[in-house]
Coordinates of C-alpha atoms and ligand atoms in Angstrom, one line a residue:
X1 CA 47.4 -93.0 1.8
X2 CA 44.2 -91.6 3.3
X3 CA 42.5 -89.0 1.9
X4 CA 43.7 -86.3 4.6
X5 CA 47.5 -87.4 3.8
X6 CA 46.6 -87.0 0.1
X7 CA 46.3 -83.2 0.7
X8 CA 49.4 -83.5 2.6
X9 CA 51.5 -85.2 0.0
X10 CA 53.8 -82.3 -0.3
X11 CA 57.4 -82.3 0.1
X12 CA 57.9 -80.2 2.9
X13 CA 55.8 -82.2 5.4
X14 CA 56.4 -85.5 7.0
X15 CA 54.8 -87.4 9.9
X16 CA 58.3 -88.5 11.1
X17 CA 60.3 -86.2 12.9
X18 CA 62.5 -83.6 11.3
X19 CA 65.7 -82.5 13.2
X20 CA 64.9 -78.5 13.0
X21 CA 61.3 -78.8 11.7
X22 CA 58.1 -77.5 13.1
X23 CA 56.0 -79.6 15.3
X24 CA 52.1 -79.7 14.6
X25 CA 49.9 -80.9 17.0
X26 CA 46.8 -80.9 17.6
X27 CA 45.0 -78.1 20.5
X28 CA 42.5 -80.5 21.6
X29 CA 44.5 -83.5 22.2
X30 CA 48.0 -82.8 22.3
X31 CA 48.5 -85.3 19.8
X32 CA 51.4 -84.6 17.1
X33 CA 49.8 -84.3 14.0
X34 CA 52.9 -84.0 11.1
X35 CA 56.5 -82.2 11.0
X36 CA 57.3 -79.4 8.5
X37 CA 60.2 -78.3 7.4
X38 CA 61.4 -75.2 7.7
X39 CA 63.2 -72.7 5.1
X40 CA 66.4 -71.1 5.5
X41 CA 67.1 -67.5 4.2
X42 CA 69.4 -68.5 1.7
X43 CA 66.7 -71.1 0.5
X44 CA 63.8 -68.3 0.7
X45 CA 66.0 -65.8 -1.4
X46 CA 66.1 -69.0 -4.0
X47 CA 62.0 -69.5 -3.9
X48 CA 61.8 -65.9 -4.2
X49 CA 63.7 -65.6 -7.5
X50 CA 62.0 -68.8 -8.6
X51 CA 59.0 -67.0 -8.2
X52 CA 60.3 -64.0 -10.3
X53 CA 60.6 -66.3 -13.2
X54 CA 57.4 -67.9 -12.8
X55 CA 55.6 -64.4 -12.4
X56 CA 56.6 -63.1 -15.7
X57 CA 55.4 -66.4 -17.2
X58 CA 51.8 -66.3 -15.4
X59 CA 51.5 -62.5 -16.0
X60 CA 51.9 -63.7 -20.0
X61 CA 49.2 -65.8 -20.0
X62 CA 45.6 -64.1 -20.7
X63 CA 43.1 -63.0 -18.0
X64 CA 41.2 -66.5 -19.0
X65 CA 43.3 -68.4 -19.0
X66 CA 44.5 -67.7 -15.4
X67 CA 40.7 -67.4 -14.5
X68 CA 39.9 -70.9 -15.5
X69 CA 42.9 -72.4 -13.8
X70 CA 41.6 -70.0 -10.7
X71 CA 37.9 -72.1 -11.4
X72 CA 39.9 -75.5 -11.3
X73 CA 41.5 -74.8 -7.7
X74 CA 38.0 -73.3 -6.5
X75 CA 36.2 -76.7 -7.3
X76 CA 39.0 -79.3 -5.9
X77 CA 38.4 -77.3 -2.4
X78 CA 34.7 -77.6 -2.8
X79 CA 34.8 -81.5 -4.0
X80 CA 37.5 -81.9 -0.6
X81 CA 36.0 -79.5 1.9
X82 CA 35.1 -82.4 4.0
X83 CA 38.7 -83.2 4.7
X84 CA 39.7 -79.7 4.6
X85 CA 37.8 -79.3 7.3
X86 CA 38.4 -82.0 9.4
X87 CA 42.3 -81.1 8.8
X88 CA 41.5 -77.5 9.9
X89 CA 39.8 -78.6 13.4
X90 CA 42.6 -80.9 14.0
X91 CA 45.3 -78.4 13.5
X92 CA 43.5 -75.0 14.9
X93 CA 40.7 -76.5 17.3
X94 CA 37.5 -74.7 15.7
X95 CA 34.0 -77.2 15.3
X96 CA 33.9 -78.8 11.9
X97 CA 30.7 -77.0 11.6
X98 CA 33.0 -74.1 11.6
X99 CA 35.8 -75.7 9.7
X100 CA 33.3 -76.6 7.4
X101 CA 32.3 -72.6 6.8
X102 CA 35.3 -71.9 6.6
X103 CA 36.4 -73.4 3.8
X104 CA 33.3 -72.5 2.0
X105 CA 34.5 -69.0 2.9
X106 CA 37.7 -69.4 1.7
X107 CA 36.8 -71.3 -2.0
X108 CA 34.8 -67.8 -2.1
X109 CA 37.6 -65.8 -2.5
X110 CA 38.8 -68.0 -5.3
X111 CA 35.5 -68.3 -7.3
X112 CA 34.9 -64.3 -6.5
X113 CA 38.8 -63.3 -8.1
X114 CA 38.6 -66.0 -10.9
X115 CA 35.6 -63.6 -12.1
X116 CA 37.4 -60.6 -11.4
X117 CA 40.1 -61.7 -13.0
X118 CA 38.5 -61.1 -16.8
X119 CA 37.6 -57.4 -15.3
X120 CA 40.8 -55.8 -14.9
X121 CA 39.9 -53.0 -17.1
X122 CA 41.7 -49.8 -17.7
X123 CA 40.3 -46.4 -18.7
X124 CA 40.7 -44.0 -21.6
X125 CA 40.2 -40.3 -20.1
X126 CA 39.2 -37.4 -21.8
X127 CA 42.3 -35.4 -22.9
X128 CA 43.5 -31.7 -22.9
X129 CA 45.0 -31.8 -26.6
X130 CA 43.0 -33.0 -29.5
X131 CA 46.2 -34.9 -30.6
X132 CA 46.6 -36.7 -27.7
X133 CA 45.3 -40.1 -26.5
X134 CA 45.3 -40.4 -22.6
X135 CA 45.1 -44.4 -21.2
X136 CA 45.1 -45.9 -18.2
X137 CA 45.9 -49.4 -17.8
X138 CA 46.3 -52.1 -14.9
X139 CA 49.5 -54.5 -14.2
X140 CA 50.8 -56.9 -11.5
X141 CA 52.6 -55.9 -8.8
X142 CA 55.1 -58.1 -9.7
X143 CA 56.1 -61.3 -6.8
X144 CA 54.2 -60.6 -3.7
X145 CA 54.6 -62.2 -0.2
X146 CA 52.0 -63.2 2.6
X147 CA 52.3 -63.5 6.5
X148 CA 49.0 -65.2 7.7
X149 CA 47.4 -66.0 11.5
X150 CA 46.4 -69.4 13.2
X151 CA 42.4 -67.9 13.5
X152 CA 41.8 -68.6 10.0
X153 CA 44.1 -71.2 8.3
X154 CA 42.6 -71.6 4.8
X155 CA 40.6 -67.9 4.6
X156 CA 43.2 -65.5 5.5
X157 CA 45.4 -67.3 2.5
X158 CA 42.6 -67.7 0.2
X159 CA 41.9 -63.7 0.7
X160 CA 45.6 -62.8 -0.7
X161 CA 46.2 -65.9 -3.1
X162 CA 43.1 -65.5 -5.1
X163 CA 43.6 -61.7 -6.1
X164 CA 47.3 -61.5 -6.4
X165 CA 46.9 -64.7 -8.8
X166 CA 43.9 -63.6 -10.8
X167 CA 45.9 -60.1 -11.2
X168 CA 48.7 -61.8 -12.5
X169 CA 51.0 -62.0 -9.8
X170 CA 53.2 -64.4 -7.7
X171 CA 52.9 -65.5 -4.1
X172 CA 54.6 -66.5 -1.1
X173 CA 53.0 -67.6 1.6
X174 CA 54.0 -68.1 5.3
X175 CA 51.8 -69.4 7.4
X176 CA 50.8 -69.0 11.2
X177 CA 53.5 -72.1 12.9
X178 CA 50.6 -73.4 14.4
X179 CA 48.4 -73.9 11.4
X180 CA 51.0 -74.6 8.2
X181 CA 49.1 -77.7 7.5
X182 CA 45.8 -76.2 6.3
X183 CA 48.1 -74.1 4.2
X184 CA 49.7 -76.5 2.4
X185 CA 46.6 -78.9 1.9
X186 CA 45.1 -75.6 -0.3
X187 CA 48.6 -75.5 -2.1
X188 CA 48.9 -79.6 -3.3
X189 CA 44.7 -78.4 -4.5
X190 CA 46.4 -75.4 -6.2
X191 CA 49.2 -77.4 -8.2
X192 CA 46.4 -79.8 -8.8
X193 CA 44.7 -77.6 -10.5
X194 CA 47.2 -76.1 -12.5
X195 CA 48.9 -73.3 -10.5
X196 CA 52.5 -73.8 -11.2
X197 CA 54.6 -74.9 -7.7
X198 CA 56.9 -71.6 -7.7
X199 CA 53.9 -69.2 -8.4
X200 CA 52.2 -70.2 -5.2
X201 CA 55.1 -70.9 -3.0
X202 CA 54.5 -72.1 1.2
X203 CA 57.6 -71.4 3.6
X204 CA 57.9 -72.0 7.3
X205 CA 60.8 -71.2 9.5
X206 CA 61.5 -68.2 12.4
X207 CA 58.9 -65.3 11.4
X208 CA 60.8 -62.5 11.6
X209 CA 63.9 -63.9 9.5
X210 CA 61.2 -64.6 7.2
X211 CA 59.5 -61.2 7.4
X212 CA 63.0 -59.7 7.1
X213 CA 63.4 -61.3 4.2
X214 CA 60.2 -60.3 2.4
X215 CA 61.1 -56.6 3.6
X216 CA 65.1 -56.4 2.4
X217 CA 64.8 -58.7 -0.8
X218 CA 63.6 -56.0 -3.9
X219 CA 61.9 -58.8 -6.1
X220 CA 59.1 -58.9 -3.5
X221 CA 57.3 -55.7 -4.4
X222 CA 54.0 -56.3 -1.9
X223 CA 53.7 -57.3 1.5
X224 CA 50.6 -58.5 2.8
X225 CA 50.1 -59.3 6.4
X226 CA 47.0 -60.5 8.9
X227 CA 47.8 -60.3 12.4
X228 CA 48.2 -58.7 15.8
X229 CA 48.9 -54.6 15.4
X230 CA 52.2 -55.0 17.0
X231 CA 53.9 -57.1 14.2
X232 CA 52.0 -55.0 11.1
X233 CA 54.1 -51.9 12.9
X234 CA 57.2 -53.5 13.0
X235 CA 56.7 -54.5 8.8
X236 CA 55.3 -51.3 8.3
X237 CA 58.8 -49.9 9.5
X238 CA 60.5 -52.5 8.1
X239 CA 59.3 -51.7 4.5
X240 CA 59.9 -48.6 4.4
X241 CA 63.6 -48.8 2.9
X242 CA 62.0 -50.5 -0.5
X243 CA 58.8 -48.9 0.1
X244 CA 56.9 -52.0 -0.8
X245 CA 53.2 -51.9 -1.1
X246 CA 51.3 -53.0 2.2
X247 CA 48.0 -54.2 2.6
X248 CA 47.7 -54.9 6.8
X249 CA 45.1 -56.3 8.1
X250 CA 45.6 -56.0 12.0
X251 CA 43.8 -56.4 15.0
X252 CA 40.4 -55.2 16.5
X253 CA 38.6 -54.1 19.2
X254 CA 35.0 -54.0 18.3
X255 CA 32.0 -52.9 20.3
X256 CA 28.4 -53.9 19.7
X257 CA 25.7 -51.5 21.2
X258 CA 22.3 -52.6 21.9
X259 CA 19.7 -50.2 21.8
X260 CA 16.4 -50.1 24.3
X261 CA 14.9 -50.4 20.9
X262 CA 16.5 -53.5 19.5
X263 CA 14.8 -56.9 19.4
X264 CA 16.8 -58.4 21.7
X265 CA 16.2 -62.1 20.6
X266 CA 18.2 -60.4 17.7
X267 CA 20.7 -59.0 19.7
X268 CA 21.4 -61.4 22.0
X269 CA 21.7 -64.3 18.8
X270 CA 24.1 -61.9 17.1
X271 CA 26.1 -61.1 20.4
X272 CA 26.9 -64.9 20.7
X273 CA 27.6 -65.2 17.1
X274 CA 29.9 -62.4 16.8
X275 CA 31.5 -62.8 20.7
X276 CA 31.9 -66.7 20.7
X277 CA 32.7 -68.0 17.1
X278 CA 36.2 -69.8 16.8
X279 CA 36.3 -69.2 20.9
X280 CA 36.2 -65.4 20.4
X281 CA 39.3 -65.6 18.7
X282 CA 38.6 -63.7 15.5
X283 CA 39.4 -60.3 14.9
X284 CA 36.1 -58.6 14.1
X285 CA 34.9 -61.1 17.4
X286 CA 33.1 -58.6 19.5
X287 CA 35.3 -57.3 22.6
X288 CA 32.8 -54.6 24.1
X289 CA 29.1 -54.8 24.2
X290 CA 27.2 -51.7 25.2
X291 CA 23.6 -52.0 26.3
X292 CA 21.3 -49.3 27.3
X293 CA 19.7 -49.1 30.9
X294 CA 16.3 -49.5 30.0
X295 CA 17.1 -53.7 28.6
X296 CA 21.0 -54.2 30.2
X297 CA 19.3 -56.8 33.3
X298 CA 17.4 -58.7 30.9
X299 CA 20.2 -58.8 28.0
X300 CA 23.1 -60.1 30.5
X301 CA 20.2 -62.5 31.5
X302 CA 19.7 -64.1 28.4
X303 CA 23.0 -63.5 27.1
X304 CA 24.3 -65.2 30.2
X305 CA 21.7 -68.4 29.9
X306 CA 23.1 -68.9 26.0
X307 CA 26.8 -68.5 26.6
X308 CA 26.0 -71.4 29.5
X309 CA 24.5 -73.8 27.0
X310 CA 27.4 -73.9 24.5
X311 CA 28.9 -77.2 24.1
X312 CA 32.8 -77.6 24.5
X313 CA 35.3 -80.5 23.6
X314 CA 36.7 -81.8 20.7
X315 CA 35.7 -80.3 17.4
X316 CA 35.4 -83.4 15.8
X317 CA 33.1 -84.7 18.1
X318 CA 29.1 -84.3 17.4
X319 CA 27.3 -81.2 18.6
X320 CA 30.7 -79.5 19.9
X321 CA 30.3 -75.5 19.3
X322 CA 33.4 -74.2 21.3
X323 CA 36.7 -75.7 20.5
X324 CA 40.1 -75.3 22.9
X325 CA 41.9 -71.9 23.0
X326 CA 45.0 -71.9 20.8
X327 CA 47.5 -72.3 23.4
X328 CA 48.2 -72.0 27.0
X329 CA 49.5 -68.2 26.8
X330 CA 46.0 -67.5 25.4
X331 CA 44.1 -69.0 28.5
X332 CA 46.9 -67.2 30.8
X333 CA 45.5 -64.1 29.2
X334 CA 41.6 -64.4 29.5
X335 CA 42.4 -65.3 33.2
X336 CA 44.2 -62.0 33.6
X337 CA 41.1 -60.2 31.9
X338 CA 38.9 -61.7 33.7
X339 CA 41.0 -60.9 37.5
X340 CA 41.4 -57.7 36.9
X341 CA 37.9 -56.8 35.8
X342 CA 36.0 -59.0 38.9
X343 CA 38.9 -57.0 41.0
X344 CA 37.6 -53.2 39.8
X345 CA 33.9 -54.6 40.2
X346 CA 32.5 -56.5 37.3
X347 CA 30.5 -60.2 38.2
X348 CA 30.5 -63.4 36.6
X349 CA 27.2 -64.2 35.2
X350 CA 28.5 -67.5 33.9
X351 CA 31.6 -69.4 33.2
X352 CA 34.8 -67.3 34.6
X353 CA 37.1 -70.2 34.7
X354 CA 39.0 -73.3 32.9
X355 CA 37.0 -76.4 31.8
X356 CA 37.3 -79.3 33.9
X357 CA 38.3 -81.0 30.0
X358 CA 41.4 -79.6 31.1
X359 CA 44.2 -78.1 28.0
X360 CA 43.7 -75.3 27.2
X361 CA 39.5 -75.2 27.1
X362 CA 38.1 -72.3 28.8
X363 CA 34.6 -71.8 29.7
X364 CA 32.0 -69.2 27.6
X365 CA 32.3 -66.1 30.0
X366 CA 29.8 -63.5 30.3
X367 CA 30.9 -60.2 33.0
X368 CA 28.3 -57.8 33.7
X369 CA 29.3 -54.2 35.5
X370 CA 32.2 -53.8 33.3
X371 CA 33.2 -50.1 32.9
X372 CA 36.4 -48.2 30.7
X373 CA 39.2 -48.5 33.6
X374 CA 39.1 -52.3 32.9
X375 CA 42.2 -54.1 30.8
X376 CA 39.6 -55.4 28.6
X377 CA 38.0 -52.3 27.4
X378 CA 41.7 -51.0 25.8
X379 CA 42.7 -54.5 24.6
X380 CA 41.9 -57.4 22.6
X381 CA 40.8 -60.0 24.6
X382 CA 40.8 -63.0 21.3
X383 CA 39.1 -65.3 23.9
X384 CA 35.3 -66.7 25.1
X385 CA 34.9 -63.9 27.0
X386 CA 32.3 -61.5 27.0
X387 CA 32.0 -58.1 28.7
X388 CA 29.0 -55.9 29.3
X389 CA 28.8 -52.6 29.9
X390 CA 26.0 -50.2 30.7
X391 CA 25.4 -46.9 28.7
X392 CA 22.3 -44.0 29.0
X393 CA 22.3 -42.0 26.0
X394 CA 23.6 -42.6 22.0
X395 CA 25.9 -40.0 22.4
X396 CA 27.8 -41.8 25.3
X397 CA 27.2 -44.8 23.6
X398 CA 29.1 -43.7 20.6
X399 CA 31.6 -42.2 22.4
X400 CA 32.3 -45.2 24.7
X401 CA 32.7 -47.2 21.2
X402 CA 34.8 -45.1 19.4
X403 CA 37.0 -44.9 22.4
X404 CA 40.0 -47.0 20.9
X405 CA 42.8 -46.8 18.4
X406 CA 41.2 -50.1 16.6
X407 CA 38.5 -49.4 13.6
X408 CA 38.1 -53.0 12.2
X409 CA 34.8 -54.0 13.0
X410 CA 31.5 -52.5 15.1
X411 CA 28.0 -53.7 16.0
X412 CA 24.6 -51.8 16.6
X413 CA 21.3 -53.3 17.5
X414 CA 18.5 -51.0 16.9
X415 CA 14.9 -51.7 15.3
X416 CA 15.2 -47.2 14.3
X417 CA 16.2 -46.7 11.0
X418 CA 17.5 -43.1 11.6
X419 CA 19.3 -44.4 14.1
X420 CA 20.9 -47.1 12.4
X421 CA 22.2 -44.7 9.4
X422 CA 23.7 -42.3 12.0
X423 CA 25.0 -44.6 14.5
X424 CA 26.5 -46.5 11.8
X425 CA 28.3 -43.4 10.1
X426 CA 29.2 -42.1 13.5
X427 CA 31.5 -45.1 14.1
X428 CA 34.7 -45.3 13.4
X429 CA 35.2 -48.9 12.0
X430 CA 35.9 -50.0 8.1
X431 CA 32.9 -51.9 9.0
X432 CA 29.8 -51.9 10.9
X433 CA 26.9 -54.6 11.2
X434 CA 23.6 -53.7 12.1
X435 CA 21.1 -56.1 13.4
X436 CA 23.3 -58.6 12.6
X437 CA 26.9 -60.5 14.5
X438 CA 28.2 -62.3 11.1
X439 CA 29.1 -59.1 8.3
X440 CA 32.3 -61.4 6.6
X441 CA 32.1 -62.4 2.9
X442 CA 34.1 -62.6 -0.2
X443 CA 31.7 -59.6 -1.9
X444 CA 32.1 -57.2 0.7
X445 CA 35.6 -55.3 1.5
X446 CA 36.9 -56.5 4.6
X447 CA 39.2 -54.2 6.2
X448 CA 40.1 -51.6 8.7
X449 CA 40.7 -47.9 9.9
X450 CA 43.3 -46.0 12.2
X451 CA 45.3 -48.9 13.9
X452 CA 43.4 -51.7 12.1
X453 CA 45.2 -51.4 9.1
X454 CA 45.8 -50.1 5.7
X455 CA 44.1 -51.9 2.4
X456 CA 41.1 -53.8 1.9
X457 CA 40.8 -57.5 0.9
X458 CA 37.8 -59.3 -1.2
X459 CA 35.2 -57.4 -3.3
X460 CA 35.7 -55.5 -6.2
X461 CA 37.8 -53.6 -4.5
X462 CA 40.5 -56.2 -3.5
X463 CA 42.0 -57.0 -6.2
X464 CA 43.8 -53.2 -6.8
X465 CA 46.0 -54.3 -3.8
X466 CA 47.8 -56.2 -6.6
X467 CA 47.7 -53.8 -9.2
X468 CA 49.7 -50.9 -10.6
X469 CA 48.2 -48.5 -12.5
X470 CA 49.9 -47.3 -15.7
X471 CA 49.3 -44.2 -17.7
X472 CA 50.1 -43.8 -21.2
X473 CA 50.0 -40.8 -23.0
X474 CA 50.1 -41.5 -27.0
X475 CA 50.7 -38.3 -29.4
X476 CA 49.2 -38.8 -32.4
X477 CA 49.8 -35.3 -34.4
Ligands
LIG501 P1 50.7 -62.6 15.2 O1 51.5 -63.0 16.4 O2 51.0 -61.2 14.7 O3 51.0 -63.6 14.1 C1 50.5 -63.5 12.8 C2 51.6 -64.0 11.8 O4 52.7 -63.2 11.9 C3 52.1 -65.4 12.0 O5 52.3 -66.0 10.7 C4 53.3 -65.2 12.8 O6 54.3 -66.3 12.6 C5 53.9 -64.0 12.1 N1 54.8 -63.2 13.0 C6 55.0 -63.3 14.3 N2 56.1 -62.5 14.6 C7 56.5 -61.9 13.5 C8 57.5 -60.9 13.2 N3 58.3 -60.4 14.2 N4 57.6 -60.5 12.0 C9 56.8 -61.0 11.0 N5 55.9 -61.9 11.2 C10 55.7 -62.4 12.4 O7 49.2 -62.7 15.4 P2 48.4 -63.9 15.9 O8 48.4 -64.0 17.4 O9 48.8 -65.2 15.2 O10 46.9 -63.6 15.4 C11 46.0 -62.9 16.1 C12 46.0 -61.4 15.6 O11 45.7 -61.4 14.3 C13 44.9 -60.7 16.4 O12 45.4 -59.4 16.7 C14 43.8 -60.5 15.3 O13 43.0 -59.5 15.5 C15 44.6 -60.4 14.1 N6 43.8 -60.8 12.9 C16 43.4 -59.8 12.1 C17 42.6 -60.1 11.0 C18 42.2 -59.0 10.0 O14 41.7 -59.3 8.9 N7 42.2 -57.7 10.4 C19 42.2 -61.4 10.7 C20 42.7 -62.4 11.6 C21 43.5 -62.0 12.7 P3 54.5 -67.4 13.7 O15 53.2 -68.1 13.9 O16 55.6 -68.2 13.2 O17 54.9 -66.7 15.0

């Protein structure tokens, strides 16, 4: 067994054919990569009350105890990131480099919660009555339940694993159908390192029998979901009968506004950053870039020149920064973008159209002349394609920016300080990078407003999501 089927050794995938198993193949190559099996209800209902049982045990044991176990996982995907990686890139398409960042990313979340985990401290408040002692204290949610995306295979799994199990919970994971395999890689590490099997459960199968399931059975007290807008509503709805706990972490629509102030070295490295990582399909990937007048010809220019000069093929190859698109409904969909915006006036600057490598590879795109009756300023384009648009005054700027029903993530270049504190402020996004394209890290709260989502992962902050907090009133007279 090589070292990549190592992290695959796990019951529910093979690398022959199973009769109603998922396929996995590889974006760049078309080549089938494994089969995995996928769980019936009856069979999720069973992992669910496994999981129930193995909770109660987990939520026994004390805060470091489940830390160090936590520590264990955190250092097997550090001593195999290589392979991680490499699995990653086969599966989703991404560089290695990026691969490779990613699951740096992701082991972050892990080390980050095993710390938190020995800080889920409660309060005592001052009371009314001198006989009376007034607590607070923090418990698990109970058995929790994840739905995850194909952008980020190991992170967006690593982000809800790591809290729920340093809080004391249980969780079920069900990954993008695209992407299982990266998922159940981190899960062999997991056991490996001590996490019992029904604790940190991985299912595949149809999403929304899944999802109903997660919804209608009342053992699963938490829901949390990454994905498009669209199917965070329908689980919101869903939910509501057992008013489970959400955390939903939907999709974006963020601008980035350069300033006739900005360095524009600056602002045109954190434009490509932000735009063309994982092919522009991340969620806090830049979808609107605002310059002002007085610097728009010569930042299209350069923005145009470096957006030319990125390498595509095969992310295992050397020097490759721009992997395939996901699928071929994903390249259907830039090409409508792009139509529609050359049709209402916008001009290619560079790329525009599908690599002669063929698949699904699309070429870097920048558009100057874009303006707010284009599809792409309402919606999420999730591809290599860039948009500029041209703006006179902050005011309009902010206005244009805030012009969406997304808050996840928003840009601003600007070398004024007064101007970055009330630009910033004035957006409305969960967060907002300034002078910089790359904001995501396990310390900071990720997470959204308005039709982004509810909830915030990472950071101090991220570990409430899996935590109910008990008050206790002792009388003592
Ligand atoms: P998606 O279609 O919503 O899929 C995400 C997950 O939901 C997958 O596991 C998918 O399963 C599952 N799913 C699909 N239909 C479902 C249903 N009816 N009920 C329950 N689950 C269902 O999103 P995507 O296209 O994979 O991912 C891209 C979206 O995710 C973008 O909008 C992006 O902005 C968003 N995103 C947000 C964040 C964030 O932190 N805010 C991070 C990354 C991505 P199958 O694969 O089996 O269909």
């Amino acid at each position: 067994m090589n070292a990549i089927e190592q992290l695959l050794n796990h019951p529910d995938v093979r690398t022959t054919p199973l009769s109603d198993g998922l396929k996995i193949r590889n974006p760049a190559t078309g080549d089938t990569l494994a089969y995995v099996r996928t769980t019936s209800v009856p069979q999720l209902n069973h992992i669910i009350a496994k999981a129930q049982t193995a909770q109660t045990e987990w939520a026994a044991k004390s805060a470091l105890e489940r830390a160090d176990i936590l520590w264990c996982w955190y250092r097997l995907m550090k001593e195999n990131k290589e392979n991680l990686a490499r699995l990653m890139t086969m599966e989703q398409g991404k560089s290695l480099a990026e691969s490779l960042g990613e699951i740096d990313y992701a082991a972050g979340f892990i080390r980050w919660f095993a710390e938190e985990a020995r800080r889920i401290d409660g309060d005592i408040l001052t009371s009314l009555k001198p006989t009376q002692k007034l607590m607070v204290i923090k418990q698990p949610v109970g058995v929790t339940a994840a739905i995850t995306p194909w952008n980020f295979p190991a992170a967006m799994i690593t982000r809800k694993a790591a809290p729920a199990l340093a809080a004391g919970c249980a969780i079920i994971v069900k990954p993008a159908s695209q992407t299982p395999l990266s998922a159940y890689a981190q899960a062999v590490l997991a056991y490996r390192a001590g996490i019992p099997q029904d604790l940190f459960a991985v299912v595949n199968g149809k999403a929304a029998d899944i999802s109903n399931t997660f919804t209608q059975n009342p053992i699963i007290r938490k829901i949390s979901f990454t994905g498009s807008t669209e199917v965070g509503i329908q689980i919101f709805r869903n939910s509501a009968e057992h008013i489970k706990k959400l955390s939903l972490e939907l999709g974006g629509n963020a601008p980035l506004l350069v300033f006739d102030d900005a360095d524009l070295d600056k602002a045109v490295e954190g434009t490509m950053l932000s735009k063309f990582r994982n092919s522009g399909q991340t969620c806090v990937c830049t979808n609107r870039v605002y310059v002002q007048a007085g610097v728009y010809n010569e930042f299209c220019r350069r923005l145009a020149v470096q957006a030319g000069r990125l390498k595509l093929g095969n992310g295992l190859d050397k020097g490759v920064q721009q992997g395939p698109l996901i699928d071929a409904d994903a390249v259907a969909k830039v090409e409508a973008y792009i139509a529609d915006a050359l049709e209402k006036g916008a001009q290619c600057l560079t790329g525009g159209r599908r690599s002669p490598l063929g698949g699904t590879f699309f070429e870097p795109t920048v558009l100057s002349g874009a303006t707010a009756d284009m599809l792409l300023a309402r919606e999420e384009i999730f591809g290599p394609l860039c948009p500029v648009f041209k703006f006179e005054s902050e005011a309009e700027a902010v206005a244009q920016a805030n012009r969406t029903e997304a808050g996840l993530a928003a840009y601003l270049f600007t070398r004024d300080t007064a101007r970055q504190w009330r630009v910033a402020e004035a957006l409305e996004y969960g967060m907002v990078g300034i002078n910089t394209g790359i904001i995501s890290n396990e310390v900071a709260p990720f997470g959204g407003i308005k039709m982004s989502g509810l909830g915030r992962e990472g950071s101090k902050y991220g570990i409430n999501e899996y935590l109910e907090l008990k008050y206790l009133c002792l009388d003592i007279g």
